[in-house]
XYZ file of C-alpha atoms in Angstrom:
386
model
C 35.381 -3.485 105.869
C 32.243 -5.197 105.255
C 31.557 -6.939 101.520
C 29.210 -4.091 100.902
C 31.591 -1.650 101.284
C 34.545 -3.778 99.324
C 31.584 -3.567 96.433
C 30.557 0.330 96.533
C 34.475 0.728 96.429
C 34.558 -0.988 93.228
C 32.232 0.409 91.759
C 33.522 3.955 92.563
C 37.147 2.609 90.880
C 35.148 1.425 88.062
C 33.206 4.906 87.710
C 36.450 6.676 88.251
C 38.607 4.967 85.326
C 35.609 5.261 83.292
C 35.098 9.235 83.892
C 38.676 9.483 82.716
C 38.653 7.298 79.847
C 35.693 9.486 78.921
C 37.202 12.598 79.518
C 40.416 11.323 77.120
C 37.738 10.611 74.314
C 36.090 14.240 75.346
C 39.346 15.780 74.966
C 40.130 13.486 71.366
C 36.609 14.777 69.935
C 37.158 18.314 70.869
C 40.560 18.420 68.976
C 39.153 16.173 66.276
C 36.339 19.024 66.165
C 38.718 21.753 66.006
C 41.091 20.371 62.883
C 37.670 19.102 61.120
C 38.408 20.810 57.942
C 41.945 19.622 57.676
C 41.411 16.019 58.206
C 40.333 13.324 55.605
C 38.378 9.631 55.776
C 41.426 8.255 56.279
C 42.254 10.215 59.118
C 38.419 9.590 60.809
C 39.644 5.721 60.424
C 42.780 6.437 62.485
C 40.706 7.939 65.019
C 38.113 5.789 65.707
C 40.662 2.559 65.820
C 42.138 5.054 68.444
C 39.215 5.173 70.298
C 38.108 1.330 70.108
C 41.406 0.354 71.341
C 41.073 2.846 74.040
C 38.288 1.380 75.027
C 39.172 -2.100 75.022
C 42.786 -2.586 74.979
C 46.143 -0.742 76.488
C 48.930 1.215 75.048
C 51.482 -0.580 73.402
C 54.270 1.496 73.559
C 56.620 1.259 76.400
C 59.528 3.923 76.505
C 58.987 5.229 73.588
C 59.332 1.871 71.601
C 57.705 0.477 68.599
C 58.499 -3.186 68.449
C 57.936 -5.278 65.589
C 57.481 -8.853 67.205
C 59.832 -11.042 65.345
C 60.128 -9.024 62.124
C 63.415 -7.757 60.594
C 62.688 -3.889 59.397
C 64.508 -2.992 55.875
C 62.592 0.315 55.485
C 60.797 2.588 57.313
C 59.672 5.924 57.190
C 57.214 8.471 59.147
C 53.774 8.646 57.736
C 51.294 10.987 60.022
C 51.997 10.666 64.004
C 53.489 7.142 63.212
C 55.495 4.957 60.957
C 55.442 2.646 58.145
C 57.424 -0.097 58.196
C 59.127 -2.700 55.307
C 59.879 -6.196 57.320
C 59.786 -9.376 56.991
C 57.834 -9.600 53.170
C 55.214 -7.001 55.036
C 54.179 -3.450 54.576
C 53.265 -2.610 58.564
C 51.594 0.662 59.372
C 51.646 2.085 62.874
C 50.405 5.198 64.908
C 52.778 6.699 67.554
C 51.263 4.951 70.622
C 52.309 1.252 68.515
C 48.749 0.476 67.318
C 48.931 -1.250 64.607
C 46.493 -0.052 62.217
C 47.537 -2.285 58.889
C 49.487 -5.048 58.067
C 49.469 -6.411 54.276
C 51.991 -8.417 52.662
C 55.196 -6.718 50.391
C 57.306 -9.659 49.322
C 60.124 -7.459 47.693
C 63.803 -8.058 46.966
C 65.029 -4.502 47.222
C 61.666 -2.621 48.865
C 61.859 1.271 48.735
C 59.091 3.123 50.779
C 57.883 6.579 50.268
C 55.232 8.795 52.247
C 53.307 11.795 52.229
C 50.731 13.184 54.486
C 48.045 11.152 52.770
C 49.927 8.073 51.499
C 52.224 5.187 51.809
C 54.235 4.556 48.557
C 55.875 0.838 48.483
C 57.889 -0.580 45.201
C 60.427 -3.184 44.371
C 63.369 -1.412 43.052
C 64.615 -3.971 40.239
C 61.197 -5.355 39.583
C 57.674 -4.188 38.762
C 55.572 -4.258 41.615
C 54.250 -0.716 42.753
C 51.619 -0.133 45.591
C 50.062 2.768 47.244
C 48.095 2.555 50.447
C 46.428 4.506 53.250
C 46.389 3.716 56.761
C 43.995 1.025 55.826
C 43.577 -0.206 52.534
C 45.276 -0.298 49.045
C 44.203 2.550 46.751
C 46.567 1.659 43.244
C 48.373 -0.952 42.319
C 51.144 -1.360 39.198
C 52.203 -4.935 38.007
C 54.779 -3.772 35.189
C 56.398 -6.718 33.006
C 59.727 -4.502 33.259
C 61.768 -3.219 36.431
C 60.701 -0.055 37.842
C 63.596 1.959 37.988
C 62.135 4.767 40.499
C 59.033 6.802 41.586
C 57.398 9.275 43.549
C 54.291 10.497 44.980
C 54.023 13.882 46.151
C 51.633 15.448 48.752
C 48.707 16.251 46.311
C 48.569 12.026 45.314
C 50.242 12.308 41.555
C 52.558 9.365 40.720
C 55.590 8.986 38.423
C 57.374 6.182 37.990
C 60.505 5.692 35.785
C 61.203 2.051 34.027
C 62.828 0.184 31.519
C 61.051 -0.450 27.979
C 61.204 -2.696 25.798
C 63.141 -0.939 22.629
C 64.093 2.144 24.849
C 66.659 2.927 27.236
C 63.527 4.013 30.017
C 59.904 4.740 30.193
C 58.183 7.857 32.183
C 54.574 7.167 32.796
C 52.687 9.897 34.734
C 49.126 9.555 36.860
C 47.305 11.724 38.036
C 45.732 11.875 41.619
C 42.847 9.307 40.650
C 45.633 7.059 39.848
C 44.231 7.631 35.823
C 47.633 7.554 33.425
C 47.961 11.365 31.858
C 51.562 11.337 30.068
C 53.932 8.513 29.045
C 57.395 9.564 27.373
C 59.657 7.131 26.061
C 63.525 8.186 26.415
C 65.949 6.292 23.508
C 69.406 8.125 24.161
C 69.311 8.341 28.404
C 68.663 5.813 31.366
C 66.556 7.518 33.657
C 67.716 7.881 37.271
C 65.201 9.631 39.302
C 61.799 11.155 38.809
C 59.412 13.574 40.451
C 56.220 15.606 40.101
C 54.736 18.983 41.116
C 50.906 19.615 41.806
C 48.022 17.361 40.051
C 50.223 16.294 36.832
C 51.494 20.511 36.084
C 55.435 20.016 35.893
C 57.196 17.131 35.989
C 61.007 16.285 35.549
C 63.528 13.318 35.526
C 67.186 13.074 35.845
C 68.580 11.319 33.097
C 72.218 9.504 32.348
C 73.934 8.731 28.641
C 76.891 6.208 28.258
C 79.022 7.667 26.079
C 82.170 5.710 24.438
C 84.463 7.984 26.872
C 82.181 10.261 29.445
C 79.135 9.866 31.146
C 76.690 12.683 30.961
C 73.472 13.054 33.579
C 71.205 15.365 32.725
C 67.908 16.882 33.766
C 64.678 16.845 31.929
C 61.859 18.982 32.826
C 58.431 18.471 30.921
C 54.748 20.156 31.179
C 51.893 17.832 30.579
C 50.714 19.526 27.288
C 54.074 18.803 25.869
C 54.813 15.556 23.933
C 58.609 16.060 24.806
C 60.733 17.369 27.679
C 61.076 21.453 27.371
C 63.757 21.656 28.913
C 67.303 19.733 29.265
C 70.363 20.613 31.074
C 73.172 19.168 31.847
C 74.957 18.146 34.651
C 78.770 18.138 34.147
C 80.846 15.769 35.776
C 78.394 14.178 38.510
C 75.987 11.527 39.126
C 72.238 12.757 40.207
C 71.505 11.019 43.208
C 67.943 13.140 43.604
C 65.602 15.755 42.195
C 63.168 17.404 44.217
C 60.323 20.278 43.343
C 60.635 22.937 46.139
C 57.695 24.981 44.207
C 56.954 25.026 40.602
C 59.439 27.232 40.284
C 62.377 25.406 41.833
C 63.968 21.968 41.402
C 66.390 20.806 43.967
C 69.228 18.463 42.437
C 71.519 16.907 44.574
C 74.939 15.133 43.138
C 77.855 12.938 44.295
C 79.930 16.047 43.732
C 77.374 18.751 44.573
C 74.092 20.070 44.592
C 72.216 22.614 42.227
C 69.024 24.786 42.689
C 66.896 25.045 38.836
C 64.783 28.116 37.332
C 61.949 25.609 36.236
C 60.744 28.371 33.618
C 63.837 29.684 32.149
C 66.461 26.049 33.258
C 69.011 28.364 35.107
C 70.776 27.541 38.089
C 69.418 29.885 41.097
C 72.054 28.086 43.292
C 75.209 25.847 42.616
C 77.521 24.345 44.968
C 80.192 21.950 44.577
C 81.428 20.102 47.402
C 84.642 19.849 48.665
C 86.988 16.930 47.724
C 85.600 14.870 50.618
C 83.454 11.998 49.757
C 79.544 12.225 50.334
C 78.890 10.361 52.628
C 75.294 10.223 54.150
C 72.587 13.461 52.850
C 68.951 14.006 54.022
C 67.025 17.168 53.237
C 63.661 19.136 54.370
C 61.640 21.559 52.706
C 63.813 24.502 53.521
C 67.325 22.889 54.222
C 69.820 19.987 53.527
C 72.046 18.349 55.552
C 75.675 16.555 54.146
C 78.023 14.242 55.828
C 81.609 14.039 54.543
C 84.014 11.468 55.059
C 86.542 12.126 57.804
C 90.018 12.983 58.699
C 92.633 10.598 59.292
C 91.588 11.563 63.343
C 88.435 9.785 62.499
C 86.203 13.301 62.342
C 83.473 13.840 59.740
C 82.263 17.077 58.471
C 78.732 17.626 59.028
C 77.337 20.833 56.523
C 74.024 22.420 57.244
C 72.615 24.077 54.173
C 69.745 26.305 53.896
C 68.437 25.959 49.845
C 67.348 28.963 48.861
C 70.145 30.988 49.938
C 72.694 28.809 49.620
C 74.299 29.651 53.075
C 75.747 27.042 55.233
C 77.944 26.034 58.438
C 79.992 22.984 59.468
C 80.568 20.986 62.119
C 83.065 18.134 63.185
C 81.264 14.864 64.415
C 83.722 12.166 65.871
C 82.463 8.659 65.209
C 80.999 6.929 62.618
C 77.974 8.309 60.925
C 75.432 6.012 60.050
C 72.430 7.684 58.922
C 71.425 11.922 59.071
C 67.835 13.203 59.402
C 67.362 17.185 58.297
C 64.137 18.876 59.874
C 63.734 22.835 59.314
C 64.581 23.331 62.670
C 67.249 20.646 63.502
C 69.451 18.007 62.205
C 69.984 14.585 63.806
C 72.957 13.002 63.562
C 72.952 8.944 64.352
C 76.287 7.678 65.094
C 77.993 4.430 66.365
C 78.400 6.420 69.453
C 75.418 8.728 70.207
C 72.506 10.485 68.891
C 73.105 14.235 68.240
C 70.936 17.115 66.997
C 72.272 20.283 65.956
C 70.490 23.631 65.890
C 70.525 25.259 62.101
C 73.453 27.381 63.359
C 75.440 24.103 64.164
C 75.008 24.286 67.919
C 74.583 21.246 69.687
C 71.152 21.086 71.522
C 71.246 17.559 72.860
C 73.042 14.153 72.826
C 71.692 10.709 73.960
C 72.959 7.274 73.843
C 71.516 5.097 71.047
C 71.212 1.403 71.639
C 72.702 -1.947 69.401
C 71.141 -2.297 66.331
C 69.997 1.152 65.623
C 70.988 2.617 62.261
C 68.450 4.864 60.843
C 66.969 8.202 62.241
C 64.226 9.851 61.300
C 63.234 13.582 61.725
C 59.832 13.491 63.102
C 58.808 16.985 64.362
C 60.292 19.824 66.136
C 60.143 17.945 69.809
C 61.228 14.205 68.852
C 63.564 12.248 66.748
C 63.041 8.481 65.749
C 65.751 6.172 66.087
C 64.865 2.845 63.830
C 66.653 -0.708 64.216
C 66.021 -4.317 62.508
C 63.280 -4.677 65.195
C 62.260 -1.416 67.377
C 61.386 2.268 66.182
C 62.111 4.197 69.432
C 61.360 7.856 70.113
C 63.813 10.121 71.490
C 62.841 13.339 73.139
C 65.087 16.403 71.853
C 66.284 18.090 75.257
């Protein structure tokens, strides 16, 4: 083959590669245009970053794995089509290909990470530091003198923070979607445990605990932004509240160490009330419509998985062998990570798939209807559900 033929062959190969790349970008642009109405500025910047990386680099992910290099992950959460990670005093944001969009300092002793479809919330429980980010920038920050107890950012972008306050047991502060302070309430009698907000500050709720001489009493506090105090106080007897979450404007889900509740936010009545069996609750997770509970095992080392529909309270149970490390609940399935394998179950309790796990994988996230994400100290791994 002559030099001229080699030269022409090289040009042809480069043209084919560029044509394939341009075709790929064209397909991405088509998807982009079809979804234009649902995209925001952050999504556009992610799209531009992907195109730029596609023109100048190669895919980072291998075998479905995102590596944190020398970092040690302490918190991980799904964000858009990728992940948000708190590792080695840094917050990092990736897409599903392993492309790192953002990295910033997050020096925190007890970091808590929460994501919504648009933003990432990270705060230091027991300290006064809190920040909100999109995929590329910080959009809000708090530096409080008193320690943060808990915080929640909802899908609309409203933020609610519970923290200690001088002269009071706790303080609740509410911020609207522009992060303007909308509401303050000081708790003289109860320590606040958890908080949640619905919509753009229309309704919000808190779980409180009162320490008496002979007993501990938890309660749910329901607020309206137009009132100066809770409009409902609902006692939760003989239980410690772990988590509260608005299902919609009419109902609030409450998970405790002894049972779970669905509360009518207008009347304060229990729409659903279910007490656990005597076995201790080890792990739980919840999606928009469902909950998954893992209870302590029997003498043969088998734990019990309860798959529960929130609206009706109907549940099915499955026995799990091995030590359960984590559970993730999706509306269509539940993933259970044990020291032996990753198990995925349908809502009826049927085993969908079983996959091997790697050393160091300690957490599981329900990504979508096709994949779960296993998280370890130094990597995250996408696993396809069979």
